[in-house]
CSV table of C-alpha atoms in Angstrom, one decimal:
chain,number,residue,atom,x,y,z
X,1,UNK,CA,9.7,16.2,-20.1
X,2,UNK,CA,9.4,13.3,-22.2
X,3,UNK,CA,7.7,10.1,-22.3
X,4,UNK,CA,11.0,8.5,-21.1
X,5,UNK,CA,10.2,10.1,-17.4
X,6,UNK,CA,8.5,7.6,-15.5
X,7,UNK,CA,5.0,8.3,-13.2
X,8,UNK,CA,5.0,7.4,-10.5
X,9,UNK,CA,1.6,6.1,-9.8
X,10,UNK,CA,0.8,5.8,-5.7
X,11,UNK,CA,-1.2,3.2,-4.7
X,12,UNK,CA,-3.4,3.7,-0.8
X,13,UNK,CA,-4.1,0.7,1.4
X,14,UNK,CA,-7.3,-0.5,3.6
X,15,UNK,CA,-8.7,2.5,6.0
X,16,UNK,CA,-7.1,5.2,4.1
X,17,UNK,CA,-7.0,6.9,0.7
X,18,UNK,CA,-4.9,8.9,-1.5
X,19,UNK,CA,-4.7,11.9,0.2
X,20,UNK,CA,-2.2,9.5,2.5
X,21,UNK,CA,0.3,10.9,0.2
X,22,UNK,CA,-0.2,13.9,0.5
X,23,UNK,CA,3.1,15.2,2.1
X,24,UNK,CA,5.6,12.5,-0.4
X,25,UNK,CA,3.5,13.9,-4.1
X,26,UNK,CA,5.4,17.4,-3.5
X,27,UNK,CA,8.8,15.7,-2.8
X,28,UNK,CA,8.1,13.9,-6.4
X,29,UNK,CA,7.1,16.5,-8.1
X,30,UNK,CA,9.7,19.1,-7.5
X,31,UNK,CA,12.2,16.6,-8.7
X,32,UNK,CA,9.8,16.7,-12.3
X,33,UNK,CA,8.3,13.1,-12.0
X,34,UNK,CA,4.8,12.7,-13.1
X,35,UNK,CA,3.2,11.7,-10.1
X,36,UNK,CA,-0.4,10.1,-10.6
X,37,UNK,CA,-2.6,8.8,-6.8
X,38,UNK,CA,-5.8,7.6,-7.7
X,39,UNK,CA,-8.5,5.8,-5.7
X,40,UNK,CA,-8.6,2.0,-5.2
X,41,UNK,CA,-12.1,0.6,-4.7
X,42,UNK,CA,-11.3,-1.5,-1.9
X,43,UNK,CA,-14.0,-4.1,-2.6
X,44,UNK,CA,-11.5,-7.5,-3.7
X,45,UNK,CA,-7.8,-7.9,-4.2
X,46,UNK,CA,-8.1,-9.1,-7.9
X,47,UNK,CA,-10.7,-6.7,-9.1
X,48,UNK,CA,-8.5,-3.6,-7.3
X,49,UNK,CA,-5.4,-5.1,-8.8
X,50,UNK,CA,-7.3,-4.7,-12.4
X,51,UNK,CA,-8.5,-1.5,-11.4
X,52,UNK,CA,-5.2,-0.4,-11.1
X,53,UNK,CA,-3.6,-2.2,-14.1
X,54,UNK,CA,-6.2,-0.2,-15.9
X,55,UNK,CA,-4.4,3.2,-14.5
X,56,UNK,CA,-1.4,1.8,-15.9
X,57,UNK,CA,-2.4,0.5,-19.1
X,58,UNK,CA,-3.3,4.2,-20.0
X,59,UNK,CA,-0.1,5.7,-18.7
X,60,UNK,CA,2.5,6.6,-21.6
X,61,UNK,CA,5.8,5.9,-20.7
X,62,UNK,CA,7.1,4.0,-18.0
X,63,UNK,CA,5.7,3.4,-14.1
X,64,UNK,CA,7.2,2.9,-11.1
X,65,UNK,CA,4.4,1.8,-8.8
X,66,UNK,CA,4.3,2.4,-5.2
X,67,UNK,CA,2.0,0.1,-2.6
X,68,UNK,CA,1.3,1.6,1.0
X,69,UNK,CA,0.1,-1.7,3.1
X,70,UNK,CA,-3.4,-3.5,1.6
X,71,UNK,CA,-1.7,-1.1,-1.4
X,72,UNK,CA,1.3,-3.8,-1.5
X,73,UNK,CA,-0.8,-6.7,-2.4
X,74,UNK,CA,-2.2,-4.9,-5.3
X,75,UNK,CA,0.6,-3.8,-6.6
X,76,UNK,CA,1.7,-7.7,-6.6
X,77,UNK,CA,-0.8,-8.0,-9.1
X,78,UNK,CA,-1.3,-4.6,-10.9
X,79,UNK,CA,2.9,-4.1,-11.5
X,80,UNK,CA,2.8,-7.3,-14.1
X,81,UNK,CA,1.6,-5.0,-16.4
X,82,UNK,CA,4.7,-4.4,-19.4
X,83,UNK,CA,5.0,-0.3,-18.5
X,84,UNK,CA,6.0,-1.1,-14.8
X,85,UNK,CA,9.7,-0.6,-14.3
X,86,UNK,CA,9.5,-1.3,-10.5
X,87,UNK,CA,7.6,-1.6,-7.5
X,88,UNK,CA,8.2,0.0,-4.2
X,89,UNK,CA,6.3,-1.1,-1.0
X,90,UNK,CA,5.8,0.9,2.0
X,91,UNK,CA,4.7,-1.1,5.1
X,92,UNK,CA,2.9,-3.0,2.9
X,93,UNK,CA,2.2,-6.9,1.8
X,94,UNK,CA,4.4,-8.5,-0.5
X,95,UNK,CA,2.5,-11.6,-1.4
X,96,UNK,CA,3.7,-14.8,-3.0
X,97,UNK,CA,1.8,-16.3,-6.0
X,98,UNK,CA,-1.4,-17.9,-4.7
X,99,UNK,CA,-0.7,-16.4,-1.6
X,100,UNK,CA,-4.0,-14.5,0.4
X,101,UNK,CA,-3.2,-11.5,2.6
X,102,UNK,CA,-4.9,-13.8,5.3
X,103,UNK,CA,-2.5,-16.4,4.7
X,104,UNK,CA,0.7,-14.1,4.7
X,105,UNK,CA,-0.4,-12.6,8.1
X,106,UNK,CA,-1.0,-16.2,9.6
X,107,UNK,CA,2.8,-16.9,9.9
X,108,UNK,CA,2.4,-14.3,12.6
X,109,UNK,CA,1.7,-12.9,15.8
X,110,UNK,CA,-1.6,-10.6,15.4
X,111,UNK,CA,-0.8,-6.8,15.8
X,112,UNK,CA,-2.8,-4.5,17.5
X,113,UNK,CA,-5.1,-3.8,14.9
X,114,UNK,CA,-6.8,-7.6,15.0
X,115,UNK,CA,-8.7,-6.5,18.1
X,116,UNK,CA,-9.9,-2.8,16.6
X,117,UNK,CA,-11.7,-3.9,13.5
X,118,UNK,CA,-15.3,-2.7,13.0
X,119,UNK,CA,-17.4,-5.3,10.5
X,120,UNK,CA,-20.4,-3.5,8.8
X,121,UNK,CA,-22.2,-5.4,5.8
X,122,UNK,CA,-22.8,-3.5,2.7
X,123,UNK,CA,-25.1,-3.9,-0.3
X,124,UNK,CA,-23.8,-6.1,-3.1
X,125,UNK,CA,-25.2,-5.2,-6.1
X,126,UNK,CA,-27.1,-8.2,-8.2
X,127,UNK,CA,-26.3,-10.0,-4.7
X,128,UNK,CA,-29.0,-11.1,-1.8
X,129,UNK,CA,-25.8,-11.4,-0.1
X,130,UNK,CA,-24.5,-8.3,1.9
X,131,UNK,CA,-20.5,-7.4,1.7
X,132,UNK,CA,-18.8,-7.1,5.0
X,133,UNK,CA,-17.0,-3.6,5.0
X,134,UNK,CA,-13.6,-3.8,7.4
X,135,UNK,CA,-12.7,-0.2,8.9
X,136,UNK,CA,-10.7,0.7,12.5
X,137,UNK,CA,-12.5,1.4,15.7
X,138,UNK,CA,-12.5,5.6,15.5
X,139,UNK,CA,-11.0,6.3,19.2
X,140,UNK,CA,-8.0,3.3,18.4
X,141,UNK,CA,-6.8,4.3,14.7
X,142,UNK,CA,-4.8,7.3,15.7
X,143,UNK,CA,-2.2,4.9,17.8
X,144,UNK,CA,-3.1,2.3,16.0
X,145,UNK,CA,-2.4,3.2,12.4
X,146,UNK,CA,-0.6,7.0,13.3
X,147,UNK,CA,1.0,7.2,16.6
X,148,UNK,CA,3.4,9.4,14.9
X,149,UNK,CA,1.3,11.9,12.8
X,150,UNK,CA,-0.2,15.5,13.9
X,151,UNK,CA,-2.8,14.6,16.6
X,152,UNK,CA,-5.4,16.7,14.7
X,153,UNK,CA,-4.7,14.7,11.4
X,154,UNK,CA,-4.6,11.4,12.9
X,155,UNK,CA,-8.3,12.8,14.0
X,156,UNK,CA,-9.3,13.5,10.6
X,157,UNK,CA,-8.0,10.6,9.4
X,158,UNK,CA,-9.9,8.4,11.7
X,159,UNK,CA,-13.1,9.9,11.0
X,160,UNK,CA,-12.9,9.4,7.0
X,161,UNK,CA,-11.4,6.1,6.8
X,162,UNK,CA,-11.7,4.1,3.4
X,163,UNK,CA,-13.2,0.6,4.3
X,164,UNK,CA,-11.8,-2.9,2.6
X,165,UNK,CA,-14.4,-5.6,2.1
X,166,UNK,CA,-13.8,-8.4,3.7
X,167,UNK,CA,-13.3,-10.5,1.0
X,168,UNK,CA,-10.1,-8.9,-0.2
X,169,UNK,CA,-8.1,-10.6,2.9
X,170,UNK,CA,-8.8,-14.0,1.6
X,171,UNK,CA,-8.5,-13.6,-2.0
X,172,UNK,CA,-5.3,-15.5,-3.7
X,173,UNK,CA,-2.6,-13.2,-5.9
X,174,UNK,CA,-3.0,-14.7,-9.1
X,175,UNK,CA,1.1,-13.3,-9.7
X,176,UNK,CA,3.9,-11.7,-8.1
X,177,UNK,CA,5.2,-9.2,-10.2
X,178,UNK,CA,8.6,-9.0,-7.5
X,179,UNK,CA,9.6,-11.7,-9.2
X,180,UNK,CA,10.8,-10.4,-12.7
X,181,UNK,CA,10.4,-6.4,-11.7
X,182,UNK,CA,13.0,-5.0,-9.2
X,183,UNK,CA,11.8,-4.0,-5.8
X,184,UNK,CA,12.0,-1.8,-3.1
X,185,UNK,CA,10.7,-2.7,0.6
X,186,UNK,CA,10.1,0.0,3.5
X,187,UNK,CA,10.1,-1.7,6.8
X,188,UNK,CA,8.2,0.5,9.4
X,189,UNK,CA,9.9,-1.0,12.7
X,190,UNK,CA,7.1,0.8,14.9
X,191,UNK,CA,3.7,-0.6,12.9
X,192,UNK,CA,1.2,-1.4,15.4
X,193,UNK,CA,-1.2,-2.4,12.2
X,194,UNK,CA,1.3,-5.3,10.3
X,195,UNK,CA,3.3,-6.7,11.9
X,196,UNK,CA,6.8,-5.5,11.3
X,197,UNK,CA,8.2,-9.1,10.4
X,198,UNK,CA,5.0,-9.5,8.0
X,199,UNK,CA,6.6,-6.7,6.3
X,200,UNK,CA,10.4,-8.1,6.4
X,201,UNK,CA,9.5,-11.7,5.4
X,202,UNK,CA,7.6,-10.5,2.6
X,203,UNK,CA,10.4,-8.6,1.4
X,204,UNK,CA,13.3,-10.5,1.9
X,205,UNK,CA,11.3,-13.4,0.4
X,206,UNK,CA,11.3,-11.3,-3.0
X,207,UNK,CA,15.4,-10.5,-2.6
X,208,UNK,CA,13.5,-6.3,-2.7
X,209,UNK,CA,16.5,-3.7,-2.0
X,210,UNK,CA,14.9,-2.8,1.5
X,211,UNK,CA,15.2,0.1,4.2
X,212,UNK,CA,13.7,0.5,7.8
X,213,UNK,CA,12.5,3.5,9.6
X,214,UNK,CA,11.0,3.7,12.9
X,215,UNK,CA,7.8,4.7,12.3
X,216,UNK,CA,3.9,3.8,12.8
X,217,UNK,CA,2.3,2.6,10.0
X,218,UNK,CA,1.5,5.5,7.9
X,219,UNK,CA,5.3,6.1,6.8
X,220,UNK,CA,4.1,8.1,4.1
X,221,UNK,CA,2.5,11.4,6.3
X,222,UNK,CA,5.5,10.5,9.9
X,223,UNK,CA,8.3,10.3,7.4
X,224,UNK,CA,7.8,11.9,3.3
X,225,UNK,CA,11.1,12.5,3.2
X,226,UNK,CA,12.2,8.9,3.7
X,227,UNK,CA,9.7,7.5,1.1
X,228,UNK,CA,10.4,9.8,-1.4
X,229,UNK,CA,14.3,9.0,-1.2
X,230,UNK,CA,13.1,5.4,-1.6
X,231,UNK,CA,10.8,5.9,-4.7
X,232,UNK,CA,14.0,8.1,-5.9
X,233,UNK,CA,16.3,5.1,-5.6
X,234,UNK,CA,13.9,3.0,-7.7
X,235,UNK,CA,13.3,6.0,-10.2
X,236,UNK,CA,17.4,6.4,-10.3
X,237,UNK,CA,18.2,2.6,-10.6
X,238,UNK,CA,15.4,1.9,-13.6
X,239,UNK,CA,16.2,5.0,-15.5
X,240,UNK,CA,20.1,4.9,-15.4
């Protein structure tokens, strides 16, 4: 394996981390990609976008980075880096430049997930100010965010959910990286936590090579076969 074979570096969303992907890193794997998942902060779009750029700055070789939901909005930002040969999004945001998740989701109807949100503050530190931590009402996020995944999971998953400050929704993407790296766009037609057309819009709005598949809105656990075929395609068509 040399440095010419990309990683593949998977990026979680809001309310969930990277053990979301766990069933599509053994697809990726036993095809002999370097497959890397770490953990996003979850505390501001532009400082997990640099988080991540950070990941990637250290990676040799090339990257193909993968964005599941809040996940999509930082790879907006993170896949300007030079090593990132592509992005991929799985029911995730594709922001515009200057764009705010809040914004993007305001073209819409609200899904089901508007009405389950918990707020809990958090200390800042250096701040008198508290955070506001965002997470899913427990006894909602199983239909909410995993209709389609093993009831005991969803149950597990619900329990250890990943919080997103508050701020991250209404912080602007300072770039759009679609716009001069080739994408990919999973539509989940069943997401009860973005709306399905947030997903679509934002994708056909960047010209992304896209695919749907009827699924709640953790794609990655209801359907790994699906998302690995996708990151394939991107790995295939930026490798050729």
């Amino acid at each position: 394996m040399t440095d010419s074979t990309p990683t593949v570096v998977l990026v979680h969303g809001a309310f969930a981390d990277a053990s979301s992907f766990a069933r599509v890193i053994p697809e990726l794997l036993a095809d002999g990609l370097k497959v890397l998942a770490p953990a996003v902060p979850n505390r501001s779009l532009i400082g997990d976008a640099a988080y991540i750029a950070s990941v990637v700055r250290h990676i040799p070789g090339p990257v193909i980075l993968v964005g599941h939901s809040y996940g999509g909005a930082v790879i907006t930002v993170a896949g300007a880096e030079d090593n990132v040969q592509a992005l991929v999004y799985l029911a995730g945001y594709a922001l515009e430049q200057g764009e705010s998740l809040g914004e993007l989701q305001g073209r819409f109807p609200d899904s089901d997930l508007a009405s389950a949100l918990v707020y809990m503050p958090f200390p800042v530190e250096g701040s008198t100010e508290p955070g506001t931590d965002v997470t899913v009402e427990i006894d909602k996020f199983p239909a909410i965010f995993a209709a389609d995944v093993d009831p005991d999971l969803a149950k597990v998953l619900a329990v250890s959910q990943r919080p997103l400050a508050g701020a991250a929704f209404a912080e602007a993407a300072p770039v759009a990286a679609w716009k001069t790296k080739p994408s990919w766009g999973l539509v989940s037609s069943s997401d009860r936590t973005i709306n399905p057309d947030v997903e679509r819009f934002g994708y056909e709005r960047a010209g992304m090579t896209t695919a749907e598949v009827d699924s709640s809105h953790l794609v990655m656990l209801a359907h790994p076969k699906k998302v690995a075929d996708l990151i394939r395609e991107a790995v295939r068509s930026t490798t050729a």
